[in-house]
XYZ file of C-alpha atoms in Angstrom:
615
model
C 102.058 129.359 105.742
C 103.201 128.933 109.238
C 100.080 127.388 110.621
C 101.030 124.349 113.034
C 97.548 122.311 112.129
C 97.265 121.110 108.462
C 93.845 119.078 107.170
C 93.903 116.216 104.897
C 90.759 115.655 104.089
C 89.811 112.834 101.767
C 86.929 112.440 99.808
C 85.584 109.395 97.811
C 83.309 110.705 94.671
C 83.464 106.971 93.882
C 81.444 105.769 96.898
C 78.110 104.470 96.758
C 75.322 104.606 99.629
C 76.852 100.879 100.727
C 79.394 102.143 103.491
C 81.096 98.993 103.201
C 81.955 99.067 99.192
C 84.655 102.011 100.013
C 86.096 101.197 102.925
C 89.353 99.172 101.632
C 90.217 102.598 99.560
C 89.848 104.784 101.739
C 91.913 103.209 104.381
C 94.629 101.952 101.302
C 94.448 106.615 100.344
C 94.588 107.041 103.553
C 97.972 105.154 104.262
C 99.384 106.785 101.742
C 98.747 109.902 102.715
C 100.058 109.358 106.260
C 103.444 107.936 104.539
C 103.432 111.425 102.416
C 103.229 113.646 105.728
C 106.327 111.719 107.217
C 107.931 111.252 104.557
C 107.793 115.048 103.682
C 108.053 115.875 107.572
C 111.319 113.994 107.681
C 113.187 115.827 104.854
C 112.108 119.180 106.453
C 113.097 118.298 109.704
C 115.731 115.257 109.532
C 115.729 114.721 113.549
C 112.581 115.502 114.745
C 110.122 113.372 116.040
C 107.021 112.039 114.741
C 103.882 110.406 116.192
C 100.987 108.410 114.405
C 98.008 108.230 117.284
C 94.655 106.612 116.773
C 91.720 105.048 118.824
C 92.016 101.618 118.528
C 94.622 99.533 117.262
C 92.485 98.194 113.875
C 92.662 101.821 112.628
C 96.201 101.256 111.767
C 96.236 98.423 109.743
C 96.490 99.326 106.241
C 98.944 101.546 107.876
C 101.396 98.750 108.984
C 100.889 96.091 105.924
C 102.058 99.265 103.728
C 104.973 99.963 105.496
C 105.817 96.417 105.537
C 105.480 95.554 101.984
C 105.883 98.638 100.041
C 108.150 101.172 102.536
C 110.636 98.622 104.157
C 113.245 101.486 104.818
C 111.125 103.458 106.759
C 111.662 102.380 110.287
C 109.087 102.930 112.647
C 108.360 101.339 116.238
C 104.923 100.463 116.965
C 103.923 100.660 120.664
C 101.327 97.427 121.502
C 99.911 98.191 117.820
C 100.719 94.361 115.577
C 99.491 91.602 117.098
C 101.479 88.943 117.375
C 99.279 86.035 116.550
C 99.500 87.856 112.851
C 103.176 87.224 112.841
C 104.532 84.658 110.565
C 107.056 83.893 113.410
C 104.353 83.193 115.571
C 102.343 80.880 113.543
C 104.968 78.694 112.847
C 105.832 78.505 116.508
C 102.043 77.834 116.889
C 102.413 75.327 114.226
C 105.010 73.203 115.653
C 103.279 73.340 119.123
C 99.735 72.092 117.947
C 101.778 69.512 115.953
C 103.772 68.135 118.776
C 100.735 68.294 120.167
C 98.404 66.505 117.991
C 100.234 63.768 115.728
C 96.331 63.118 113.812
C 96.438 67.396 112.652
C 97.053 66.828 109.499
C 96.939 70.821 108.569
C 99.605 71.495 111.147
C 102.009 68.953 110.269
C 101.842 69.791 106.650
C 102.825 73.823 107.896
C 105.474 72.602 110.226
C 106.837 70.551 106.628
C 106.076 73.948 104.929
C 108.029 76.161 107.538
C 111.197 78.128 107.053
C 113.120 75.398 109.452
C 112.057 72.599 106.623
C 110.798 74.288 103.499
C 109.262 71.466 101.515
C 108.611 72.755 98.148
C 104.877 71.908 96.837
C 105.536 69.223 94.670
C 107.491 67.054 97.268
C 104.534 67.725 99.591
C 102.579 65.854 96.912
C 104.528 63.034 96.468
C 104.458 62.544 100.873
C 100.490 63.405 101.233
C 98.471 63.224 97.896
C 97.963 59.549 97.760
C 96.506 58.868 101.162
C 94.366 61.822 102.643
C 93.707 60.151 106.018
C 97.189 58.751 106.993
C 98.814 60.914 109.619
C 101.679 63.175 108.118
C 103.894 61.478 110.436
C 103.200 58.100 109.524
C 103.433 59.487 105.913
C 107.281 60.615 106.522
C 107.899 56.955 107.091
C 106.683 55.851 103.956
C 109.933 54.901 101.871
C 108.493 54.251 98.665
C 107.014 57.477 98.705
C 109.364 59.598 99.923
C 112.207 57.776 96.966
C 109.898 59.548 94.868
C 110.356 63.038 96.234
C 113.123 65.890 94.686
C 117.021 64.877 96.729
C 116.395 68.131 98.213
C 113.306 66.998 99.994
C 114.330 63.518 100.769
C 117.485 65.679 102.482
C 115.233 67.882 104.645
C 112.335 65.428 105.396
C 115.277 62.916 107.123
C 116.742 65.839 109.126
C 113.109 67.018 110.473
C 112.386 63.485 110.812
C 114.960 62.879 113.019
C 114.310 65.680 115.372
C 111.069 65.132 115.913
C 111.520 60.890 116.375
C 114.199 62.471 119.163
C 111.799 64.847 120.554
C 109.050 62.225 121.159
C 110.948 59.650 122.912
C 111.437 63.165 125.639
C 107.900 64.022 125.416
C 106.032 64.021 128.868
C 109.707 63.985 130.450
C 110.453 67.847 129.965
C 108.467 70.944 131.096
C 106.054 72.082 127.979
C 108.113 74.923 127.929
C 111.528 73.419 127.008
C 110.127 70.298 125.014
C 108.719 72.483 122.266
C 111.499 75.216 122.520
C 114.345 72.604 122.587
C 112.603 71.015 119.209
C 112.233 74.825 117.693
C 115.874 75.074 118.178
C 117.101 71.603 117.239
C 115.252 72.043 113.759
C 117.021 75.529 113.595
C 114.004 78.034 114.092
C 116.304 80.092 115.785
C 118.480 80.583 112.965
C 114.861 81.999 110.841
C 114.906 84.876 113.138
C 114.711 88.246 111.086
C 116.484 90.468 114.117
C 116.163 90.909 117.412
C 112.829 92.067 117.328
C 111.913 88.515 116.176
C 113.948 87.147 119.469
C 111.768 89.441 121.669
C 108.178 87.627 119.758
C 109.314 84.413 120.064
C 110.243 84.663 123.777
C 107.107 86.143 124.311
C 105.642 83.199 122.744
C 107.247 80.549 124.755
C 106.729 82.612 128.187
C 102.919 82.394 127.528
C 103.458 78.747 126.828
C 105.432 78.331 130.502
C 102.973 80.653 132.022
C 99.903 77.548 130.811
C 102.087 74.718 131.608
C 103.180 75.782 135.218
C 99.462 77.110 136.211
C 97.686 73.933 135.094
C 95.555 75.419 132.192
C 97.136 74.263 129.016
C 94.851 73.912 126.364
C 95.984 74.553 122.356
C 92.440 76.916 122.125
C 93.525 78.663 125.396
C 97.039 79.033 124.063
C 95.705 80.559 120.916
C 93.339 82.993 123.086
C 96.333 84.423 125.342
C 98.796 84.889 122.148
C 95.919 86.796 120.635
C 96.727 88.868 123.513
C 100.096 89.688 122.750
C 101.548 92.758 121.305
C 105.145 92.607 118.862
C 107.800 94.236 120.625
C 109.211 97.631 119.514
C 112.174 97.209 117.051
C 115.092 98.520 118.809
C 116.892 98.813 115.317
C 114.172 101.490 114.304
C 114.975 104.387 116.578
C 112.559 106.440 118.575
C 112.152 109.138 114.910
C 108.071 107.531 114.093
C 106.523 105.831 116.479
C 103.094 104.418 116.192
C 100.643 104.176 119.022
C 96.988 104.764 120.358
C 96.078 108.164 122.127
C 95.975 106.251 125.537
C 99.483 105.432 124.843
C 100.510 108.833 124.193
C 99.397 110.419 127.849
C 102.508 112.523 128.826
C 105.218 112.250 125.731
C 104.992 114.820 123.245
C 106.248 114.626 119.831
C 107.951 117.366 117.374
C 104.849 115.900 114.642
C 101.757 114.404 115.564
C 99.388 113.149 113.102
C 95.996 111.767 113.986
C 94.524 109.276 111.154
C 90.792 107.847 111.426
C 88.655 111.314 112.386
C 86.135 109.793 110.767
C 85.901 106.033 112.675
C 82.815 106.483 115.232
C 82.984 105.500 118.815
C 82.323 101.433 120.036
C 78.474 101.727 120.304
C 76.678 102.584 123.659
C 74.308 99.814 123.778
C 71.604 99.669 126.521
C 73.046 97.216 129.077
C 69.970 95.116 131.156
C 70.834 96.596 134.482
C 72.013 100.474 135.335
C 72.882 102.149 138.391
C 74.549 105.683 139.626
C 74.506 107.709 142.163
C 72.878 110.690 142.102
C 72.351 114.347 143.973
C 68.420 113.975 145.252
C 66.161 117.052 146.335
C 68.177 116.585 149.360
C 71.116 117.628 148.806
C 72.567 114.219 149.057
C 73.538 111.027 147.361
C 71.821 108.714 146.703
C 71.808 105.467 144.799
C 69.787 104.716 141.458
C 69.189 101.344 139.842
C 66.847 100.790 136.931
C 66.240 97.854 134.852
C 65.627 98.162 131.008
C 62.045 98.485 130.697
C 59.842 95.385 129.628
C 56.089 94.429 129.477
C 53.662 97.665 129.639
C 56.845 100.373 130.269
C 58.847 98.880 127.139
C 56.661 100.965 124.651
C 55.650 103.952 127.148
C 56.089 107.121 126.888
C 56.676 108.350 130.448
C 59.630 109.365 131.762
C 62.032 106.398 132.980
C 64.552 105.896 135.305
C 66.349 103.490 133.329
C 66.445 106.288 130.364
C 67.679 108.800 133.044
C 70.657 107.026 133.560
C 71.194 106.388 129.947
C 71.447 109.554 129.181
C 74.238 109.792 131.931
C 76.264 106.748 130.096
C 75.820 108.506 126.359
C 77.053 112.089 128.224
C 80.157 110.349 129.767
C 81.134 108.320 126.449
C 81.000 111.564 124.847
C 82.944 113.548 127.158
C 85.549 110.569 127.068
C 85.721 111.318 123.210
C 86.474 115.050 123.911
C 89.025 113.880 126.108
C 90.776 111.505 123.855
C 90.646 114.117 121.274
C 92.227 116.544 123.156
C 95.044 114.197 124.564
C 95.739 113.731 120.795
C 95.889 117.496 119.465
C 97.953 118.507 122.677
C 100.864 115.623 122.194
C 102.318 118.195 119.167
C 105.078 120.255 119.824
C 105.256 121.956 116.388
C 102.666 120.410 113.443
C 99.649 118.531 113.617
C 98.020 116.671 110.788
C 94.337 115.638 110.642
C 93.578 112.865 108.152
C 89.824 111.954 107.718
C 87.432 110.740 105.186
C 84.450 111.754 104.161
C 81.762 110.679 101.437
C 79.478 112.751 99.205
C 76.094 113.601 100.133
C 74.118 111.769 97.873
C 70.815 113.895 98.513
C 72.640 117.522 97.591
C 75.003 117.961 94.588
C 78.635 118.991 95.583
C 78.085 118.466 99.586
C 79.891 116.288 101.530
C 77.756 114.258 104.332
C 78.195 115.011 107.833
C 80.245 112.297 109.837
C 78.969 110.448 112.620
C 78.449 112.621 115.798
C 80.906 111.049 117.914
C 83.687 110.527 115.921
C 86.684 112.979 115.962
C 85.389 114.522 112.800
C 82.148 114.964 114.054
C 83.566 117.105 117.041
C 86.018 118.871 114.612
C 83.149 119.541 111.809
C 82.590 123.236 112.471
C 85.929 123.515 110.980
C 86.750 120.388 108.771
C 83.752 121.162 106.773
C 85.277 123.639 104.662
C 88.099 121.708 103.828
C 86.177 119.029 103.240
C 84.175 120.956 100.758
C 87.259 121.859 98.915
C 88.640 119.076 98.655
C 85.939 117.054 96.149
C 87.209 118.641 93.201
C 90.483 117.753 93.517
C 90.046 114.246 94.536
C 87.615 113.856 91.788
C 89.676 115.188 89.283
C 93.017 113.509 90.719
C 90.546 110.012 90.097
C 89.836 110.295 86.945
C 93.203 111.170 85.878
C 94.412 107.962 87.224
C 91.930 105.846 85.908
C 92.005 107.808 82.017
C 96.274 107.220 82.510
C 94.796 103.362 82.741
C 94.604 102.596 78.974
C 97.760 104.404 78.460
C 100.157 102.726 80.840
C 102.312 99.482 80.693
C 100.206 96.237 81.436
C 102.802 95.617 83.970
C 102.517 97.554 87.650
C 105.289 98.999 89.496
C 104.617 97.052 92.076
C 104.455 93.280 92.112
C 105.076 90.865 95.127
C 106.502 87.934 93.402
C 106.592 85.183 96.686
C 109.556 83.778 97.917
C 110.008 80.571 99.783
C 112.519 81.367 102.389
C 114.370 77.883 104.439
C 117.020 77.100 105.467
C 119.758 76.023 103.275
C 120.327 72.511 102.156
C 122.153 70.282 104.817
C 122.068 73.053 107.346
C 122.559 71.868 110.780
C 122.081 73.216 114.333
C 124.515 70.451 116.107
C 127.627 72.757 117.925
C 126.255 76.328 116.519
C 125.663 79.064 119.319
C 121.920 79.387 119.045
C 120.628 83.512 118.760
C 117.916 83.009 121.257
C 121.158 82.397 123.982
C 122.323 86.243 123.019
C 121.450 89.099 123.625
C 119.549 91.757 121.225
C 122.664 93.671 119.841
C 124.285 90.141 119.052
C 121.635 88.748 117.348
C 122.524 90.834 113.571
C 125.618 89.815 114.334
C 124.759 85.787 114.423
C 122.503 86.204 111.626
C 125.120 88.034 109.515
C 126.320 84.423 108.240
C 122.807 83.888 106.055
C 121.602 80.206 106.951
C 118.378 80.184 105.186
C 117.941 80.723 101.833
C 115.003 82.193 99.498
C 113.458 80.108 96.914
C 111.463 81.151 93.822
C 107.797 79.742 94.095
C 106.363 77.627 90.960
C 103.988 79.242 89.910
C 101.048 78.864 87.045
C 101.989 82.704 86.324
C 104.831 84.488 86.225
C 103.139 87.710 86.672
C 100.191 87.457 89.232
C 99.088 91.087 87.373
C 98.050 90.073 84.245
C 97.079 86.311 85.635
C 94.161 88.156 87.650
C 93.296 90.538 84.760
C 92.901 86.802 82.845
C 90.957 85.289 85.346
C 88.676 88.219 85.353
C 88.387 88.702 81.767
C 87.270 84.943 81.659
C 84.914 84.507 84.278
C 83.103 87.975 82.380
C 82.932 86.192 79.242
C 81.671 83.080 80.962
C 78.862 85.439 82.211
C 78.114 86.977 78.667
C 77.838 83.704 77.133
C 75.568 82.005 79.888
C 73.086 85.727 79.759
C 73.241 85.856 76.361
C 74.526 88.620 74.081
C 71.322 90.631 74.725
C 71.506 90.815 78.453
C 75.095 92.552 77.882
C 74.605 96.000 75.533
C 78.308 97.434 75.471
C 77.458 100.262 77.850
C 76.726 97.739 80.772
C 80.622 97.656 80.961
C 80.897 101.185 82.759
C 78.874 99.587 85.718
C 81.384 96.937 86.019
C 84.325 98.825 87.298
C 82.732 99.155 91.002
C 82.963 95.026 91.524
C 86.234 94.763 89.339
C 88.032 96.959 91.606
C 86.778 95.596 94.929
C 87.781 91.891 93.366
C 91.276 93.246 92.440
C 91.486 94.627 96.231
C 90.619 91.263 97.366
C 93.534 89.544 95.456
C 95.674 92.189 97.584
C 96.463 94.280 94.530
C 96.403 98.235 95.644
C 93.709 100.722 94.578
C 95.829 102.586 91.760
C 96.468 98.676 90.407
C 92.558 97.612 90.605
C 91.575 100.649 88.979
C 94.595 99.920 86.712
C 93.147 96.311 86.225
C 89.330 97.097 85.950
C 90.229 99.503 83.015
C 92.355 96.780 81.471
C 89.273 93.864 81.344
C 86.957 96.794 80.018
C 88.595 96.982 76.812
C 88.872 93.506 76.717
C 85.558 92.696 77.068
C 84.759 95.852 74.843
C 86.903 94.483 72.289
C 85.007 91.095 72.295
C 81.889 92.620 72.269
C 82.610 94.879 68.773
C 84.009 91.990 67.413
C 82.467 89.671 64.680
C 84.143 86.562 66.017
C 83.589 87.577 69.781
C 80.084 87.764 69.188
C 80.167 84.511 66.955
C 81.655 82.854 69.550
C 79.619 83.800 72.578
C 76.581 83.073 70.855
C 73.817 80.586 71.577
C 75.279 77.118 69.998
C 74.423 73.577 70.650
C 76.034 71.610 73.444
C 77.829 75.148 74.201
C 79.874 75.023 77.406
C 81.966 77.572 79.214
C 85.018 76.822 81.824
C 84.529 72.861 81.090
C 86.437 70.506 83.099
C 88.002 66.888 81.935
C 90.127 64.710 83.783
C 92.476 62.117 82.300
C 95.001 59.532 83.036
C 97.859 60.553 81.707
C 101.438 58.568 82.952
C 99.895 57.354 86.153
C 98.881 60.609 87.227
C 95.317 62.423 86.948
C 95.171 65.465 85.107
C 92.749 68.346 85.229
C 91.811 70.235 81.696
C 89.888 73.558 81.313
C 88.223 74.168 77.808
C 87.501 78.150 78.069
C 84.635 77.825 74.891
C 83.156 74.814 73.559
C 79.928 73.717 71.362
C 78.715 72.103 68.066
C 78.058 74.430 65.075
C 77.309 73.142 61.352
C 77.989 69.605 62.728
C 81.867 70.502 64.116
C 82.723 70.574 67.559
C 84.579 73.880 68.010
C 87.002 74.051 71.004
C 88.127 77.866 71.458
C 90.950 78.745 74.150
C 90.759 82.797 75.235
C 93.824 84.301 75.774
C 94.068 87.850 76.772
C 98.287 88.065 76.090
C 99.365 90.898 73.412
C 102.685 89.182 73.085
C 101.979 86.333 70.496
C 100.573 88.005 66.769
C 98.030 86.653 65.638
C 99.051 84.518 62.886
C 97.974 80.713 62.930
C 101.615 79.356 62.834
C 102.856 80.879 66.093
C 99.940 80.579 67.563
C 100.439 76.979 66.967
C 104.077 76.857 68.279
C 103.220 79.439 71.446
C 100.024 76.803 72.368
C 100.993 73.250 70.726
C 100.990 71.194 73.754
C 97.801 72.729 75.230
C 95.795 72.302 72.028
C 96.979 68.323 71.344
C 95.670 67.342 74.617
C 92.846 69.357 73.904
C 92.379 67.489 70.786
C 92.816 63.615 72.120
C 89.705 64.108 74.380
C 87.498 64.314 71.216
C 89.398 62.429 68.840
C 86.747 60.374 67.428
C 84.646 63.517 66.421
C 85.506 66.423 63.767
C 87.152 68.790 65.587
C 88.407 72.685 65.108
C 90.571 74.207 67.258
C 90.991 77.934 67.488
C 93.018 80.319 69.875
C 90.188 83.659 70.551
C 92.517 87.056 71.153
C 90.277 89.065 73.430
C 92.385 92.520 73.021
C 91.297 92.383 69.637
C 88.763 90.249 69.016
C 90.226 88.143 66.859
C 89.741 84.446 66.087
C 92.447 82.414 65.203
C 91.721 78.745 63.247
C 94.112 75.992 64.095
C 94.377 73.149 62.090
């Protein structure tokens, strides 16, 4: 019970022999289960100290964008781990510079309009751009006719940007590169967009690479980009020393009450044959002496002699793996008190209930002779732990726990910079204090859904039904649906939905498509028909404007045109007069494309199958 070095060994029983199909997961599972240890290491021991250490920096990834988006409270300072070209910070500072920059980039100058010191919302970003698609933005901003058409809130924050930046151009070329674009960033109030002080420390960063350029002669926008690529965000004061995040090299003399190492299982960079090796080496002599081998072409590339060149090899492979060792042990030897070893691990697809051997020179692979038995254990559980989450699918809420409903954040209507005491002037401790005040505000996004859950279990649901009816019925028996859930998940993932919500989702479509597929009407309507048509797409005039319409099911049967909408809500019964009030609009401009033909409408319910007729 007292043992200082605990295994976490995760398994995926889901995992095919594609290495890649996995990997987003395992590295979500694995995040959790990192947040777990400190989480439960903190409320045993409320002041100690705990350390995260990995190889390289990518390890840590789904790491970070957890605690960012899902664990906000649970401060942590990360030791040249983010990058700061990922910031948001950053890329609006980038943004503005490439803008200034380059008055013909029309992407750029559509972010800067976009960015928290502006905050455009969509629509007014229409009205400016829409209508002329090779017009510089700027040029744009000083079209009146179009801008009388934007929201008063827009017209109010194009004028102020507008303003700055006519100001800033008649000092361009008159200022150092340095203070022209940081004397714009404050004059449109960037400044005042600033999160904390760990924000200050970025964007100082930011501009000192920018001086650093401008003074040595070698400013270039794709050079700038390269040497912010380079730069690491700052440690958050405001976190406390408590969890700090870092690679092993980092670690080298600090020791930590907690250490826990994620990744065993990530294998060394490669040890590719270089062209050209050399050494020195102890000869029959007793003495040094200097080897140099090229790698071998012509008549020695396929021999099987002995070659120098492979002789030295061999002394490259033995060093990289010694390194490992070392790293290894630098890890395991930073913990005062507890050490946790989280690694992954697939099963071995050739033997029933083993667990395949990691790569060789990964951490694992030095620690197998005693991670395999935990590993072995450990299948059963996960397995069983899976398939409880994914049988809890079908009888949970449609809605997650979790949904990241975006927020434009600005600044507030008629803010202005003129006479305020900007935060970059202070220093770190003042800058809460500056920011107490809230200038910007956050601003609900339109959206087509207001739950971006069930709008990607729709879109899903469709584009399967699309499928079905472009196969044919016979190319989909109900039991292909079990071999669906693989690529459901992984699309889920990509929508940046987490695993337990993918496997949530994939469950979900599967009984809508199962539904559809035991149904009389679902099989009536995905049948063979003539002039039959799935996801068609119409454009109309309608006030001036184009318009875009999507017909999910269409074709011709008994001399009818059907027109069938799919909706996969629960909410509305299924009774023709609702459906009628709930989709009225939808189905009359439906209707007016095929007005001079005899046309049904119907609304198709894919949880149950059912059709519904509408007059």
């Amino acid at each position: 019970a007292d043992a200082g070095v605990s295994w976490h060994p995760l398994v995926d029983e889901l995992a095919e022999e594609d290495d890649q199909a996995p990997a987003t997961s395992l590295a979500e599972r694995e995040a959790e289960t990192m947040v777990r240890i400190v989480q439960e290491t903190q409320q045993a021991k409320p002041n100690g100290t705990i350390a995260i250490l990995v190889r390289a920096r990518t390890h840590l990834e789904a790491l970070v964008q957890l605690l960012r988006t899902r664990y906000p409270g649970l401060g942590y300072q990360a030791i040249e781990i983010e990058s700061l070209a990922s910031r948001q910070l950053i890329q609006d500072l980038l943004c503005l510079t490439r803008a200034l920059m380059h008055r013909g980039d029309r992407t750029q100058w559509l972010a800067l309009l976009r960015a928290p010191w502006c905050g455009l919302l969509l629509q007014d970003l229409h009205v400016l751009a829409a209508h002329d698609h090779r017009a510089a933005v700027w040029d744009l901003m000083h079209n009146h006719e179009h801008i009388a058409l934007m929201t008063p809130d827009g017209q109010e924050r194009l004028l102020r940007v507008r303003a700055v930046l006519a100001q800033a151009f008649e000092h361009q070329g008159r200022l150092r590169l340095r203070r022209w674009v940081e004397g714009v960033w404050q004059a449109l109030g960037g400044p005042y967009c600033l999160a904390g002080a760990a924000d200050l420390q970025d964007a100082k960063a930011f501009l000192d690479v920018l001086d650093l350029l401008d003074e040595s002669g070698s400013f270039e926008l794709q050079r700038l980009e390269t040497e912010v690529g380079k730069l690491y965000a700052a440690p958050d004061p405001a976190a406390g020393e408590q969890l700090q995040i870092m690679t092993v090299h980092k670690s080298k003399g600090l020791e930590f009450d907690a250490v826990i190492i994620p990744g065993l299982h990530k294998k060394s960079p490669p040890n590719d044959k270089k062209l050209l090796l050399w050494d020195e080496v102890i000869g029959a002599d007793n003495q040094e002496h200097l080897v140099i081998a090229s790698l071998p072409f012509g008549r020695y590339a396929n021999s099987t002699e002995p070659h120098k060149f492979d002789f030295l090899h061999q002394f490259d492979t033995e060093r990289a793996r010694n390194e490992t060792q070392r790293l290894l042990y630098v890890a395991v030897t930073r913990a005062k008190q507890t050490l946790h070893l989280v690694g992954c691990a697939k099963p071995d697809s050739k033997e029933e209930g083993a667990i395949k051997a990691p790569a060789k020179d990964s951490f694992l692979g030095l620690l197998w002779a005693d991670a395999a038995s935990h590993f072995k254990e450990a299948p059963q559980s996960e397995k069983t732990a899976v398939a409880t989450e994914i049988a809890s699918v079908s009888a949970t809420a449609t809605e997650p726990e979790h949904l990241y409903n975006h927020q434009l954040v600005r600044l507030k209507s008629g803010f202005d910079a003129a006479g305020m005491l900007s935060p970059i002037n202070l220093t770190p401790a003042a800058v809460q204090t500056a920011l107490a005040d809230k200038v910007f505000e956050a601003t609900a996004t339109p959206s087509n859904a207001d739950n971006p859950y069930l709008a990607d279990v729709g879109t899903l649901v469709h584009r399967y039904l699309q499928l079905i009816a472009e196969d044919g019925l016979n190319a989909w028996p109900e039991d292909r649906l079990a071999s669906l859930q693989v690529p459901m998940v992984a699309w889920m993932l990509s929508k940046g939905h987490d695993h337990a919500t993918a496997l949530k989702a994939a469950q979900e479509v599967a009984v809508h498509l199962s539904a559809t597929l035991q149904s009389e009407h679902g099989r009536w309507v995905l049948a063979v028909h003539p002039e039959a048509a799935c996801e068609k797409a119409y454009t109309t005039l309608l006030d001036g404007r184009m318009q875009t319409h999507i017909i999910d099911r269409m074709f011709v049967a008994d001399g009818v045109r059907w027109i069938i909408d799919f909706k996969t809500s629960t909410q509305v019964a299924n009774d023709s007069a609702q459906v009628r009030i709930a989709f009225a609009e939808q189905l009359r401009r439906y209707r007016e494309l095929f007005s001079a033909e005899d046309v049904r409408m119907a609304v198709f319910f894919t949880y149950s199958g059912t059709l519904v007729g509408v007059e």
